[in-house]
């Protein structure tokens, strides 16, 4: 009986969430996991450059992306919506420099911002205000994601990607520790 009840409640949850929105969030869950792979591939490339601080920083980006995916998954579970895990293409593994890695990262984050904004549009269209509230967290997070990468890019250009300046930036990035921002409301 309990199993039947759980199945019933889960089915009701699916009904409660608009199907297009469920599909779109499932797609985004996949992109978040894909983003984790993108950053892991970048971290692996950076490990060949001897820039330990950047390597650390990109490893934390990897952790953050997984946390972003988990936050969506938890939300879907809480709403009784069915999560579907999908596949994706290989991430890019080769770059010409740390500068290029940062440029690709920034373009990547801008693309993610567009996707989050599209999700927000769907949530408004179907009047799912719980989803709007969740998505606002991602909207704010994307501002930080883009700004963090942009700042690094600016700093790298400022020191012309070399010498003591590069050494100091790398040293600073070595201090970064993973803080699970998704744990905060
Ligand atoms: Fe999940 O924010 Fe980066 O990609």
PDB file of N, CA, C and O in Angstrom, residues 13-31 72-73 75-77 79-84 86 115-136 138:
ATOM      1  N   UNK A  13       2.913  14.589  -8.526  1.00  0.00           N
ATOM      2  CA  UNK A  13       3.948  15.629  -8.608  1.00  0.00           C
ATOM      3  C   UNK A  13       4.269  15.956 -10.047  1.00  0.00           C
ATOM      4  O   UNK A  13       4.387  17.110 -10.423  1.00  0.00           O
ATOM      5  N   UNK A  14       4.385  14.894 -10.895  1.00  0.00           N
ATOM      6  CA  UNK A  14       4.685  15.107 -12.309  1.00  0.00           C
ATOM      7  C   UNK A  14       3.580  15.957 -12.927  1.00  0.00           C
ATOM      8  O   UNK A  14       3.824  16.893 -13.673  1.00  0.00           O
ATOM      9  N   UNK A  15       2.349  15.635 -12.548  1.00  0.00           N
ATOM     10  CA  UNK A  15       1.221  16.404 -13.077  1.00  0.00           C
ATOM     11  C   UNK A  15       1.289  17.860 -12.624  1.00  0.00           C
ATOM     12  O   UNK A  15       0.884  18.762 -13.326  1.00  0.00           O
ATOM     13  N   UNK A  16       1.786  18.048 -11.411  1.00  0.00           N
ATOM     14  CA  UNK A  16       1.819  19.397 -10.870  1.00  0.00           C
ATOM     15  C   UNK A  16       2.833  20.286 -11.587  1.00  0.00           C
ATOM     16  O   UNK A  16       2.655  21.479 -11.683  1.00  0.00           O
ATOM     17  N   UNK A  17       3.898  19.677 -12.069  1.00  0.00           N
ATOM     18  CA  UNK A  17       4.887  20.481 -12.803  1.00  0.00           C
ATOM     19  C   UNK A  17       4.629  20.376 -14.299  1.00  0.00           C
ATOM     20  O   UNK A  17       4.416  19.285 -14.814  1.00  0.00           O
ATOM     21  N   UNK A  18       4.700  21.509 -14.955  1.00  0.00           N
ATOM     22  CA  UNK A  18       4.479  21.533 -16.399  1.00  0.00           C
ATOM     23  C   UNK A  18       5.525  20.666 -17.121  1.00  0.00           C
ATOM     24  O   UNK A  18       6.711  20.709 -16.793  1.00  0.00           O
ATOM     25  N   UNK A  19       5.074  19.904 -18.100  1.00  0.00           N
ATOM     26  CA  UNK A  19       5.970  18.943 -18.767  1.00  0.00           C
ATOM     27  C   UNK A  19       7.126  19.642 -19.486  1.00  0.00           C
ATOM     28  O   UNK A  19       8.270  19.178 -19.443  1.00  0.00           O
ATOM     29  N   UNK A  20       6.830  20.757 -20.137  1.00  0.00           N
ATOM     30  CA  UNK A  20       7.910  21.478 -20.839  1.00  0.00           C
ATOM     31  C   UNK A  20       8.983  21.959 -19.866  1.00  0.00           C
ATOM     32  O   UNK A  20      10.172  21.933 -20.178  1.00  0.00           O
ATOM     33  N   UNK A  21       8.515  22.385 -18.701  1.00  0.00           N
ATOM     34  CA  UNK A  21       9.467  22.862 -17.699  1.00  0.00           C
ATOM     35  C   UNK A  21      10.299  21.693 -17.159  1.00  0.00           C
ATOM     36  O   UNK A  21      11.519  21.820 -16.984  1.00  0.00           O
ATOM     37  N   UNK A  22       9.641  20.560 -16.914  1.00  0.00           N
ATOM     38  CA  UNK A  22      10.370  19.365 -16.451  1.00  0.00           C
ATOM     39  C   UNK A  22      11.431  18.973 -17.484  1.00  0.00           C
ATOM     40  O   UNK A  22      12.596  18.722 -17.138  1.00  0.00           O
ATOM     41  N   UNK A  23      11.050  18.973 -18.760  1.00  0.00           N
ATOM     42  CA  UNK A  23      12.002  18.632 -19.831  1.00  0.00           C
ATOM     43  C   UNK A  23      13.164  19.620 -19.853  1.00  0.00           C
ATOM     44  O   UNK A  23      14.322  19.232 -19.986  1.00  0.00           O
ATOM     45  N   UNK A  24      12.822  20.892 -19.738  1.00  0.00           N
ATOM     46  CA  UNK A  24      13.859  21.926 -19.819  1.00  0.00           C
ATOM     47  C   UNK A  24      14.819  21.823 -18.624  1.00  0.00           C
ATOM     48  O   UNK A  24      16.029  22.007 -18.778  1.00  0.00           O
ATOM     49  N   UNK A  25      14.291  21.518 -17.450  1.00  0.00           N
ATOM     50  CA  UNK A  25      15.182  21.378 -16.283  1.00  0.00           C
ATOM     51  C   UNK A  25      16.038  20.124 -16.427  1.00  0.00           C
ATOM     52  O   UNK A  25      17.237  20.135 -16.111  1.00  0.00           O
ATOM     53  N   UNK A  26      15.465  19.047 -16.947  1.00  0.00           N
ATOM     54  CA  UNK A  26      16.273  17.847 -17.190  1.00  0.00           C
ATOM     55  C   UNK A  26      17.423  18.147 -18.153  1.00  0.00           C
ATOM     56  O   UNK A  26      18.544  17.685 -17.960  1.00  0.00           O
ATOM     57  N   UNK A  27      17.116  18.938 -19.176  1.00  0.00           N
ATOM     58  CA  UNK A  27      18.174  19.328 -20.120  1.00  0.00           C
ATOM     59  C   UNK A  27      19.251  20.134 -19.407  1.00  0.00           C
ATOM     60  O   UNK A  27      20.449  19.939 -19.608  1.00  0.00           O
ATOM     61  N   UNK A  28      18.806  21.034 -18.530  1.00  0.00           N
ATOM     62  CA  UNK A  28      19.769  21.875 -17.810  1.00  0.00           C
ATOM     63  C   UNK A  28      20.614  21.053 -16.832  1.00  0.00           C
ATOM     64  O   UNK A  28      21.808  21.313 -16.654  1.00  0.00           O
ATOM     65  N   UNK A  29      20.000  20.050 -16.205  1.00  0.00           N
ATOM     66  CA  UNK A  29      20.774  19.161 -15.310  1.00  0.00           C
ATOM     67  C   UNK A  29      21.929  18.559 -16.104  1.00  0.00           C
ATOM     68  O   UNK A  29      23.073  18.500 -15.654  1.00  0.00           O
ATOM     69  N   UNK A  30      21.595  18.141 -17.337  1.00  0.00           N
ATOM     70  CA  UNK A  30      22.633  17.565 -18.183  1.00  0.00           C
ATOM     71  C   UNK A  30      23.728  18.580 -18.501  1.00  0.00           C
ATOM     72  O   UNK A  30      24.915  18.262 -18.468  1.00  0.00           O
ATOM     73  N   UNK A  31      23.328  19.809 -18.791  1.00  0.00           N
ATOM     74  CA  UNK A  31      24.324  20.844 -19.093  1.00  0.00           C
ATOM     75  C   UNK A  31      25.220  21.126 -17.890  1.00  0.00           C
ATOM     76  O   UNK A  31      26.414  21.411 -18.036  1.00  0.00           O
ATOM     77  N   UNK A  72      19.393  21.144  -8.756  1.00  0.00           N
ATOM     78  CA  UNK A  72      18.243  20.923  -9.640  1.00  0.00           C
ATOM     79  C   UNK A  72      17.599  19.559  -9.363  1.00  0.00           C
ATOM     80  O   UNK A  72      16.368  19.430  -9.338  1.00  0.00           O
ATOM     81  N   UNK A  73      18.452  18.545  -9.188  1.00  0.00           N
ATOM     82  CA  UNK A  73      17.928  17.186  -8.976  1.00  0.00           C
ATOM     83  C   UNK A  73      17.108  17.131  -7.691  1.00  0.00           C
ATOM     84  O   UNK A  73      16.014  16.556  -7.652  1.00  0.00           O
ATOM     85  N   UNK A  75      15.560  19.563  -6.262  1.00  0.00           N
ATOM     86  CA  UNK A  75      14.313  20.301  -6.483  1.00  0.00           C
ATOM     87  C   UNK A  75      13.290  19.435  -7.220  1.00  0.00           C
ATOM     88  O   UNK A  75      12.114  19.380  -6.842  1.00  0.00           O
ATOM     89  N   UNK A  76      13.746  18.771  -8.260  1.00  0.00           N
ATOM     90  CA  UNK A  76      12.834  17.910  -9.038  1.00  0.00           C
ATOM     91  C   UNK A  76      12.294  16.806  -8.146  1.00  0.00           C
ATOM     92  O   UNK A  76      11.097  16.496  -8.182  1.00  0.00           O
ATOM     93  N   UNK A  77      13.148  16.215  -7.352  1.00  0.00           N
ATOM     94  CA  UNK A  77      12.688  15.153  -6.439  1.00  0.00           C
ATOM     95  C   UNK A  77      11.668  15.698  -5.446  1.00  0.00           C
ATOM     96  O   UNK A  77      10.653  15.057  -5.166  1.00  0.00           O
ATOM     97  N   UNK A  79       9.653  18.065  -5.879  1.00  0.00           N
ATOM     98  CA  UNK A  79       8.389  18.341  -6.576  1.00  0.00           C
ATOM     99  C   UNK A  79       7.762  17.075  -7.149  1.00  0.00           C
ATOM    100  O   UNK A  79       6.718  17.127  -7.804  1.00  0.00           O
ATOM    101  N   UNK A  80       8.434  15.935  -6.963  1.00  0.00           N
ATOM    102  CA  UNK A  80       7.894  14.686  -7.482  1.00  0.00           C
ATOM    103  C   UNK A  80       8.010  14.551  -8.988  1.00  0.00           C
ATOM    104  O   UNK A  80       7.290  13.768  -9.610  1.00  0.00           O
ATOM    105  N   UNK A  81       8.932  15.322  -9.586  1.00  0.00           N
ATOM    106  CA  UNK A  81       9.131  15.249 -11.043  1.00  0.00           C
ATOM    107  C   UNK A  81      10.250  14.247 -11.350  1.00  0.00           C
ATOM    108  O   UNK A  81      11.163  14.079 -10.551  1.00  0.00           O
ATOM    109  N   UNK A  82      10.144  13.605 -12.493  1.00  0.00           N
ATOM    110  CA  UNK A  82      11.094  12.548 -12.853  1.00  0.00           C
ATOM    111  C   UNK A  82      12.375  13.145 -13.436  1.00  0.00           C
ATOM    112  O   UNK A  82      12.345  13.858 -14.456  1.00  0.00           O
ATOM    113  N   UNK A  83      13.508  12.821 -12.791  1.00  0.00           N
ATOM    114  CA  UNK A  83      14.808  13.259 -13.308  1.00  0.00           C
ATOM    115  C   UNK A  83      15.281  12.245 -14.342  1.00  0.00           C
ATOM    116  O   UNK A  83      15.193  11.040 -14.121  1.00  0.00           O
ATOM    117  N   UNK A  84      15.770  12.761 -15.469  1.00  0.00           N
ATOM    118  CA  UNK A  84      16.364  11.885 -16.494  1.00  0.00           C
ATOM    119  C   UNK A  84      17.801  12.322 -16.724  1.00  0.00           C
ATOM    120  O   UNK A  84      18.050  13.483 -17.037  1.00  0.00           O
ATOM    121  N   UNK A  86      21.066  12.247 -18.942  1.00  0.00           N
ATOM    122  CA  UNK A  86      21.380  12.003 -20.353  1.00  0.00           C
ATOM    123  C   UNK A  86      22.882  12.062 -20.593  1.00  0.00           C
ATOM    124  O   UNK A  86      23.645  12.335 -19.686  1.00  0.00           O
ATOM    125  N   UNK A 115      20.929  30.002 -21.089  1.00  0.00           N
ATOM    126  CA  UNK A 115      20.057  28.842 -20.842  1.00  0.00           C
ATOM    127  C   UNK A 115      19.232  29.036 -19.579  1.00  0.00           C
ATOM    128  O   UNK A 115      18.048  28.707 -19.525  1.00  0.00           O
ATOM    129  N   UNK A 116      19.869  29.562 -18.541  1.00  0.00           N
ATOM    130  CA  UNK A 116      19.139  29.795 -17.286  1.00  0.00           C
ATOM    131  C   UNK A 116      18.041  30.834 -17.510  1.00  0.00           C
ATOM    132  O   UNK A 116      16.912  30.688 -17.031  1.00  0.00           O
ATOM    133  N   UNK A 117      18.381  31.881 -18.277  1.00  0.00           N
ATOM    134  CA  UNK A 117      17.374  32.908 -18.558  1.00  0.00           C
ATOM    135  C   UNK A 117      16.194  32.329 -19.347  1.00  0.00           C
ATOM    136  O   UNK A 117      15.032  32.671 -19.090  1.00  0.00           O
ATOM    137  N   UNK A 118      16.496  31.422 -20.275  1.00  0.00           N
ATOM    138  CA  UNK A 118      15.410  30.767 -21.032  1.00  0.00           C
ATOM    139  C   UNK A 118      14.537  29.928 -20.106  1.00  0.00           C
ATOM    140  O   UNK A 118      13.304  29.915 -20.244  1.00  0.00           O
ATOM    141  N   UNK A 119      15.167  29.237 -19.179  1.00  0.00           N
ATOM    142  CA  UNK A 119      14.396  28.452 -18.206  1.00  0.00           C
ATOM    143  C   UNK A 119      13.473  29.356 -17.398  1.00  0.00           C
ATOM    144  O   UNK A 119      12.321  29.014 -17.120  1.00  0.00           O
ATOM    145  N   UNK A 120      14.017  30.495 -17.000  1.00  0.00           N
ATOM    146  CA  UNK A 120      13.221  31.447 -16.220  1.00  0.00           C
ATOM    147  C   UNK A 120      12.020  31.911 -17.039  1.00  0.00           C
ATOM    148  O   UNK A 120      10.910  32.045 -16.503  1.00  0.00           O
ATOM    149  N   UNK A 121      12.219  32.135 -18.319  1.00  0.00           N
ATOM    150  CA  UNK A 121      11.116  32.548 -19.188  1.00  0.00           C
ATOM    151  C   UNK A 121      10.021  31.477 -19.201  1.00  0.00           C
ATOM    152  O   UNK A 121       8.826  31.795 -19.070  1.00  0.00           O
ATOM    153  N   UNK A 122      10.429  30.225 -19.333  1.00  0.00           N
ATOM    154  CA  UNK A 122       9.438  29.130 -19.348  1.00  0.00           C
ATOM    155  C   UNK A 122       8.687  29.086 -18.011  1.00  0.00           C
ATOM    156  O   UNK A 122       7.456  28.961 -17.971  1.00  0.00           O
ATOM    157  N   UNK A 123       9.436  29.192 -16.908  1.00  0.00           N
ATOM    158  CA  UNK A 123       8.804  29.122 -15.578  1.00  0.00           C
ATOM    159  C   UNK A 123       7.749  30.228 -15.420  1.00  0.00           C
ATOM    160  O   UNK A 123       6.666  29.997 -14.869  1.00  0.00           O
ATOM    161  N   UNK A 124       8.061  31.428 -15.941  1.00  0.00           N
ATOM    162  CA  UNK A 124       7.083  32.524 -15.881  1.00  0.00           C
ATOM    163  C   UNK A 124       5.871  32.218 -16.767  1.00  0.00           C
ATOM    164  O   UNK A 124       4.736  32.448 -16.365  1.00  0.00           O
ATOM    165  N   UNK A 125       6.162  31.696 -17.962  1.00  0.00           N
ATOM    166  CA  UNK A 125       5.077  31.405 -18.910  1.00  0.00           C
ATOM    167  C   UNK A 125       4.069  30.415 -18.329  1.00  0.00           C
ATOM    168  O   UNK A 125       2.868  30.545 -18.524  1.00  0.00           O
ATOM    169  N   UNK A 126       4.583  29.414 -17.604  1.00  0.00           N
ATOM    170  CA  UNK A 126       3.670  28.378 -17.067  1.00  0.00           C
ATOM    171  C   UNK A 126       3.249  28.714 -15.627  1.00  0.00           C
ATOM    172  O   UNK A 126       2.638  27.887 -14.956  1.00  0.00           O
ATOM    173  N   UNK A 127       3.647  29.904 -15.187  1.00  0.00           N
ATOM    174  CA  UNK A 127       3.267  30.407 -13.852  1.00  0.00           C
ATOM    175  C   UNK A 127       3.677  29.444 -12.744  1.00  0.00           C
ATOM    176  O   UNK A 127       2.913  29.197 -11.804  1.00  0.00           O
ATOM    177  N   UNK A 128       4.887  28.898 -12.861  1.00  0.00           N
ATOM    178  CA  UNK A 128       5.415  28.023 -11.804  1.00  0.00           C
ATOM    179  C   UNK A 128       6.329  28.878 -10.929  1.00  0.00           C
ATOM    180  O   UNK A 128       7.529  29.005 -11.185  1.00  0.00           O
ATOM    181  N   UNK A 129       5.744  29.469  -9.891  1.00  0.00           N
ATOM    182  CA  UNK A 129       6.503  30.455  -9.102  1.00  0.00           C
ATOM    183  C   UNK A 129       7.505  29.810  -8.154  1.00  0.00           C
ATOM    184  O   UNK A 129       8.483  30.457  -7.743  1.00  0.00           O
ATOM    185  N   UNK A 130       7.304  28.529  -7.842  1.00  0.00           N
ATOM    186  CA  UNK A 130       8.325  27.815  -7.058  1.00  0.00           C
ATOM    187  C   UNK A 130       9.583  27.649  -7.915  1.00  0.00           C
ATOM    188  O   UNK A 130      10.711  27.827  -7.441  1.00  0.00           O
ATOM    189  N   UNK A 131       9.369  27.340  -9.197  1.00  0.00           N
ATOM    190  CA  UNK A 131      10.509  27.203 -10.102  1.00  0.00           C
ATOM    191  C   UNK A 131      11.182  28.566 -10.326  1.00  0.00           C
ATOM    192  O   UNK A 131      12.411  28.655 -10.411  1.00  0.00           O
ATOM    193  N   UNK A 132      10.368  29.616 -10.393  1.00  0.00           N
ATOM    194  CA  UNK A 132      10.924  30.971 -10.548  1.00  0.00           C
ATOM    195  C   UNK A 132      11.864  31.267  -9.370  1.00  0.00           C
ATOM    196  O   UNK A 132      12.986  31.770  -9.549  1.00  0.00           O
ATOM    197  N   UNK A 133      11.414  30.900  -8.179  1.00  0.00           N
ATOM    198  CA  UNK A 133      12.220  31.144  -6.982  1.00  0.00           C
ATOM    199  C   UNK A 133      13.535  30.362  -7.047  1.00  0.00           C
ATOM    200  O   UNK A 133      14.613  30.898  -6.763  1.00  0.00           O
ATOM    201  N   UNK A 134      13.446  29.098  -7.438  1.00  0.00           N
ATOM    202  CA  UNK A 134      14.665  28.289  -7.578  1.00  0.00           C
ATOM    203  C   UNK A 134      15.598  28.910  -8.606  1.00  0.00           C
ATOM    204  O   UNK A 134      16.805  29.063  -8.376  1.00  0.00           O
ATOM    205  N   UNK A 135      15.029  29.272  -9.750  1.00  0.00           N
ATOM    206  CA  UNK A 135      15.849  29.762 -10.852  1.00  0.00           C
ATOM    207  C   UNK A 135      16.516  31.093 -10.540  1.00  0.00           C
ATOM    208  O   UNK A 135      17.577  31.404 -11.067  1.00  0.00           O
ATOM    209  N   UNK A 136      15.882  31.878  -9.633  1.00  0.00           N
ATOM    210  CA  UNK A 136      16.502  33.145  -9.255  1.00  0.00           C
ATOM    211  C   UNK A 136      17.883  32.894  -8.632  1.00  0.00           C
ATOM    212  O   UNK A 136      18.820  33.670  -8.838  1.00  0.00           O
ATOM    213  N   UNK A 138      19.925  30.574  -9.507  1.00  0.00           N
ATOM    214  CA  UNK A 138      20.854  30.329 -10.623  1.00  0.00           C
ATOM    215  C   UNK A 138      21.167  31.623 -11.381  1.00  0.00           C
ATOM    216  O   UNK A 138      22.292  31.811 -11.849  1.00  0.00           O
TER     217      UNK A 138
END
